[in-house]
PDB file of C-alpha atoms in Angstrom:
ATOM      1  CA  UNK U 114       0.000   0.000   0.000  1.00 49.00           C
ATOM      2  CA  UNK U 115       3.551   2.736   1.028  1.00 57.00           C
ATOM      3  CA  UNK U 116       4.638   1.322  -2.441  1.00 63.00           C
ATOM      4  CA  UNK U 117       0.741   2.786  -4.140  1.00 87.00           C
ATOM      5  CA  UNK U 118       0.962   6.079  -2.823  1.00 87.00           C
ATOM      6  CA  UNK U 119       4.863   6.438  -2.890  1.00 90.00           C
ATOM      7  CA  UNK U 120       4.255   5.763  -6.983  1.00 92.00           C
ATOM      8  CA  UNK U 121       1.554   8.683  -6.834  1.00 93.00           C
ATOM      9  CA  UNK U 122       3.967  10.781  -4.973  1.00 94.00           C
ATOM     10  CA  UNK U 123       6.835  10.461  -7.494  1.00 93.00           C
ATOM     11  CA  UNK U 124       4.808  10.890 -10.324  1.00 95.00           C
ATOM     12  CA  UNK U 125       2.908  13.823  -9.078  1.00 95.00           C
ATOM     13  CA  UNK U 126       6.327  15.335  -8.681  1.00 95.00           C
ATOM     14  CA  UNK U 127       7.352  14.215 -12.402  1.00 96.00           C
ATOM     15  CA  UNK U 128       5.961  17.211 -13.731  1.00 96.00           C
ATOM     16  CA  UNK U 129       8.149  20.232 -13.276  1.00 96.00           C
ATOM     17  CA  UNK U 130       4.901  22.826 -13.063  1.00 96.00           C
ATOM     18  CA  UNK U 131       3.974  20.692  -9.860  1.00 96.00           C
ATOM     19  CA  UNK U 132       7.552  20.573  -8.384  1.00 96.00           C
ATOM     20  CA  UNK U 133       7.787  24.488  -8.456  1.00 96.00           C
ATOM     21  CA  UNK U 134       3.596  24.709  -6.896  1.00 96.00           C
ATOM     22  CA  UNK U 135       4.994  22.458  -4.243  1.00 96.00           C
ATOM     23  CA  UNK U 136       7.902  24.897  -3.953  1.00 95.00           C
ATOM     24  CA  UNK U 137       6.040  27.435  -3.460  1.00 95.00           C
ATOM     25  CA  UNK U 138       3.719  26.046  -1.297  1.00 95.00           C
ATOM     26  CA  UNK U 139       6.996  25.393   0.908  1.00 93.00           C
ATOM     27  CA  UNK U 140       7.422  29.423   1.922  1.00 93.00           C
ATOM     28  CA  UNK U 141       3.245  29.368   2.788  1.00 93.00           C
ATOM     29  CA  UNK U 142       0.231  28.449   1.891  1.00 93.00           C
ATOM     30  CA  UNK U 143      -1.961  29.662  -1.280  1.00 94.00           C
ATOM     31  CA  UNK U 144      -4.960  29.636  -3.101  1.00 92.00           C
ATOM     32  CA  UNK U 145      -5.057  28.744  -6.709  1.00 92.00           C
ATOM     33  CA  UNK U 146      -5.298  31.791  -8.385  1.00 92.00           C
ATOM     34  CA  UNK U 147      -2.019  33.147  -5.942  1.00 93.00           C
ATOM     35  CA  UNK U 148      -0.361  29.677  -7.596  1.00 94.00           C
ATOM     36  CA  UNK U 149      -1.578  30.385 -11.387  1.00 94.00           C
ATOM     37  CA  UNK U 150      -0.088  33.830 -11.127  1.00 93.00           C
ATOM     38  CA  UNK U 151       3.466  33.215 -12.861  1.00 92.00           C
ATOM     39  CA  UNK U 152       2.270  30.545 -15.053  1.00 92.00           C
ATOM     40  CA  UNK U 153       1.141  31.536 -18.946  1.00 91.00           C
ATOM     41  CA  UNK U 154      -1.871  28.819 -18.133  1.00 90.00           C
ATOM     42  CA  UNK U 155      -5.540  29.086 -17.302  1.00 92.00           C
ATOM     43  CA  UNK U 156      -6.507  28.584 -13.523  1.00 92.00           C
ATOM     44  CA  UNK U 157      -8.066  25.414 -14.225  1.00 93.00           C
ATOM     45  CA  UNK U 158      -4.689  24.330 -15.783  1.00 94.00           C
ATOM     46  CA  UNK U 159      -3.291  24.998 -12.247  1.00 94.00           C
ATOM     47  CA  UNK U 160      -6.259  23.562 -10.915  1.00 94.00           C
ATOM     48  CA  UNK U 161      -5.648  20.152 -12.255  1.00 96.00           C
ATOM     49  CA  UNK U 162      -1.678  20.188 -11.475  1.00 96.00           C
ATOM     50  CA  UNK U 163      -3.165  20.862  -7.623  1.00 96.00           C
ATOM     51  CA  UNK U 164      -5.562  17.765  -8.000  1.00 96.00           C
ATOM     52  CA  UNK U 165      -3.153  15.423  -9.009  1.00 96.00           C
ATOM     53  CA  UNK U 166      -1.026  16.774  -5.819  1.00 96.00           C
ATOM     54  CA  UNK U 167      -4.034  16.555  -3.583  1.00 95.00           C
ATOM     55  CA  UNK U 168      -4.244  12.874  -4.821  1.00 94.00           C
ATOM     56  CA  UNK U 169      -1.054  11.855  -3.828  1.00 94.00           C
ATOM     57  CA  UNK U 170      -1.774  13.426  -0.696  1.00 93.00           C
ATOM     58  CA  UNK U 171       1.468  16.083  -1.083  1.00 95.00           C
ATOM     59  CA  UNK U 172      -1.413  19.469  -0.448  1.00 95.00           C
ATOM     60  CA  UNK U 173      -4.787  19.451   0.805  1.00 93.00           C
ATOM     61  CA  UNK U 174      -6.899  22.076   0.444  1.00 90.00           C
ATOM     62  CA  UNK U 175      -8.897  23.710   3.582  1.00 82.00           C
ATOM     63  CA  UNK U 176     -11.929  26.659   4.098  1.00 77.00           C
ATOM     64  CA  UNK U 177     -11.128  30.113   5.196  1.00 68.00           C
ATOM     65  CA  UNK U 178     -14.211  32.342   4.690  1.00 66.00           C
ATOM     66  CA  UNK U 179     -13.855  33.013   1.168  1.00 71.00           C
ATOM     67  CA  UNK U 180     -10.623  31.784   0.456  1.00 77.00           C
ATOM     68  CA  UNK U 181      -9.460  27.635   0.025  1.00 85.00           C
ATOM     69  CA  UNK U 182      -5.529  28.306   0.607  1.00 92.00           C
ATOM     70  CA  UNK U 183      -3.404  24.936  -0.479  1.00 93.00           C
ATOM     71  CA  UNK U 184      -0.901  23.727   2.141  1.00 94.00           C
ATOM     72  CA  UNK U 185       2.057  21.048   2.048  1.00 92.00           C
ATOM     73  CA  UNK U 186       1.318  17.893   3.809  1.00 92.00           C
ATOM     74  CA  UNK U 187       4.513  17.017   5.845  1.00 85.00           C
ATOM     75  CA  UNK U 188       3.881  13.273   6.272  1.00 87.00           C
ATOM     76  CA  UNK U 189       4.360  12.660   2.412  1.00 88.00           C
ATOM     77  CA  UNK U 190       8.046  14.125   2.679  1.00 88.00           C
ATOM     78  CA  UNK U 191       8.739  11.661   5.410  1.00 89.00           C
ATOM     79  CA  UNK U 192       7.500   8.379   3.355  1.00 87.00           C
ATOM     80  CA  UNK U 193       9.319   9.702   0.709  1.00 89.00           C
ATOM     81  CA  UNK U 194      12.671  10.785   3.037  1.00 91.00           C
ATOM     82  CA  UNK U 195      12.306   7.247   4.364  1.00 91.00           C
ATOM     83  CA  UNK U 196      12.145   5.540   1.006  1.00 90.00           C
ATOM     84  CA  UNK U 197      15.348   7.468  -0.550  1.00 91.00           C
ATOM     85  CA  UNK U 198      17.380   7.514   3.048  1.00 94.00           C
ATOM     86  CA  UNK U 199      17.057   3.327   2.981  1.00 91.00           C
ATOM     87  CA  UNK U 200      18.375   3.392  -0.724  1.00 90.00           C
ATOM     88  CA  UNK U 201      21.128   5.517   0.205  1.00 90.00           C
ATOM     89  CA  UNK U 202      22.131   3.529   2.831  1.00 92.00           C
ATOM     90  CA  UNK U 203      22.188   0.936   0.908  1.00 91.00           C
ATOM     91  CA  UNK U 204      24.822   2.457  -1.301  1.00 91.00           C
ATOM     92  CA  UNK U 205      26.856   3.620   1.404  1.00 92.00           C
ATOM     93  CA  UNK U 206      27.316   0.341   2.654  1.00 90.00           C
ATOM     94  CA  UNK U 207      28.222  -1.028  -0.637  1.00 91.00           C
ATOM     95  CA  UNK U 208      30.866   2.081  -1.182  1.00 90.00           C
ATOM     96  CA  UNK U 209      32.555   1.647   2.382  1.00 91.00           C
ATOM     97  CA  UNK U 210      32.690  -2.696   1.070  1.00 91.00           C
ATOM     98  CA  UNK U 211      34.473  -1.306  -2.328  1.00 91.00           C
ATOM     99  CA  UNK U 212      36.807   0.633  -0.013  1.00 88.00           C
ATOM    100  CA  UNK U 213      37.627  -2.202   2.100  1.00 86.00           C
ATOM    101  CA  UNK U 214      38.911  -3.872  -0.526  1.00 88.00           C
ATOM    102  CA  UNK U 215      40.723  -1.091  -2.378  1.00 88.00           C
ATOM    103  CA  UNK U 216      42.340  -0.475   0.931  1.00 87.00           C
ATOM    104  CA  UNK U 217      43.689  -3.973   0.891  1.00 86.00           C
ATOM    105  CA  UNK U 218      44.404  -4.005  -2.370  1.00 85.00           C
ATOM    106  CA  UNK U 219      47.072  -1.026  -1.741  1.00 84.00           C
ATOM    107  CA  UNK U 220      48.077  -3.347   1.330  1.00 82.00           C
ATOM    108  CA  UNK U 221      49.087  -6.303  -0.687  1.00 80.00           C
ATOM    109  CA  UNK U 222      52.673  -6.182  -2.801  1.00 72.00           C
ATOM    110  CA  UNK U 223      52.336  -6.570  -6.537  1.00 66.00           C
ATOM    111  CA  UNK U 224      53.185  -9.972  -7.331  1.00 68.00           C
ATOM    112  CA  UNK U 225      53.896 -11.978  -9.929  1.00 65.00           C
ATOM    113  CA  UNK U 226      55.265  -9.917 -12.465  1.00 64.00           C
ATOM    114  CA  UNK U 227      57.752 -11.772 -14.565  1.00 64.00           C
ATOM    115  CA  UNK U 228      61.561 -10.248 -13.872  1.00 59.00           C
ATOM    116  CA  UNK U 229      61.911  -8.812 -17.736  1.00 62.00           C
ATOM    117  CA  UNK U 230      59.080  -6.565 -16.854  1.00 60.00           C
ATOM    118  CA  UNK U 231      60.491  -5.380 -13.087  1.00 55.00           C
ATOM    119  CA  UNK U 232      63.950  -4.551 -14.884  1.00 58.00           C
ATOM    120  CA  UNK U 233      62.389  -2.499 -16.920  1.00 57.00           C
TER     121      UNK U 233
END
């Protein structure tokens, strides 16, 4: 089910329009005519960019008076810090095992090389 929504989440945030909305989103929260301001789109262009990242669940939307200001949902950003930090681990561990061996590599003398070549 993590797996479901993380795939939402990543491709919500293929698009680069929706990478700079949640961007923005990060220094406050907005409406969706505030969002469609810089963009050479309609509003309900923007409109459908927010859906798709109110459907991975990366914004909701709430009521004040008049106005339905867009936030960022934190929890998203964790299951996706969580996801990449386990991955990078991951490599880590496999870099630190490549420099184990390089390191004994450097330890070891160079053998075998026939006595022509070492004259030379």
């Amino acid at each position: 089910m993590a797996d479901d929504r993380l795939s939402r989440v990543f491709s919500a945030l293929a698009d680069p329009t929706r990478r700079d909305i949640v961007a923005r989103l990060a220094a406050g929260d907005a409406t969706v005519s505030e969002l469609a301001e810089p963009y050479d789109v309609t509003v309900q262009a923007v409109s459908k960019h927010i859906r798709v990242l109110e459907e991975a669940g990366l914004i909701s939307r709430s009521r004040d008076a008049q106005r339905r200001p867009c936030r960022l949902e934190g929890e998203v950003f964790d299951l996706m810090t969580k996801w990449i930090e386990r991955y990078r681990r991951e490599a880590e561990d496999r870099f630190r095992q490549l420099d184990a061996v390089l390191e004994q590599m450097e330890e070891q003398p160079v053998t075998g090389i026939p006595a022509k070549e070492a004259a030379s």
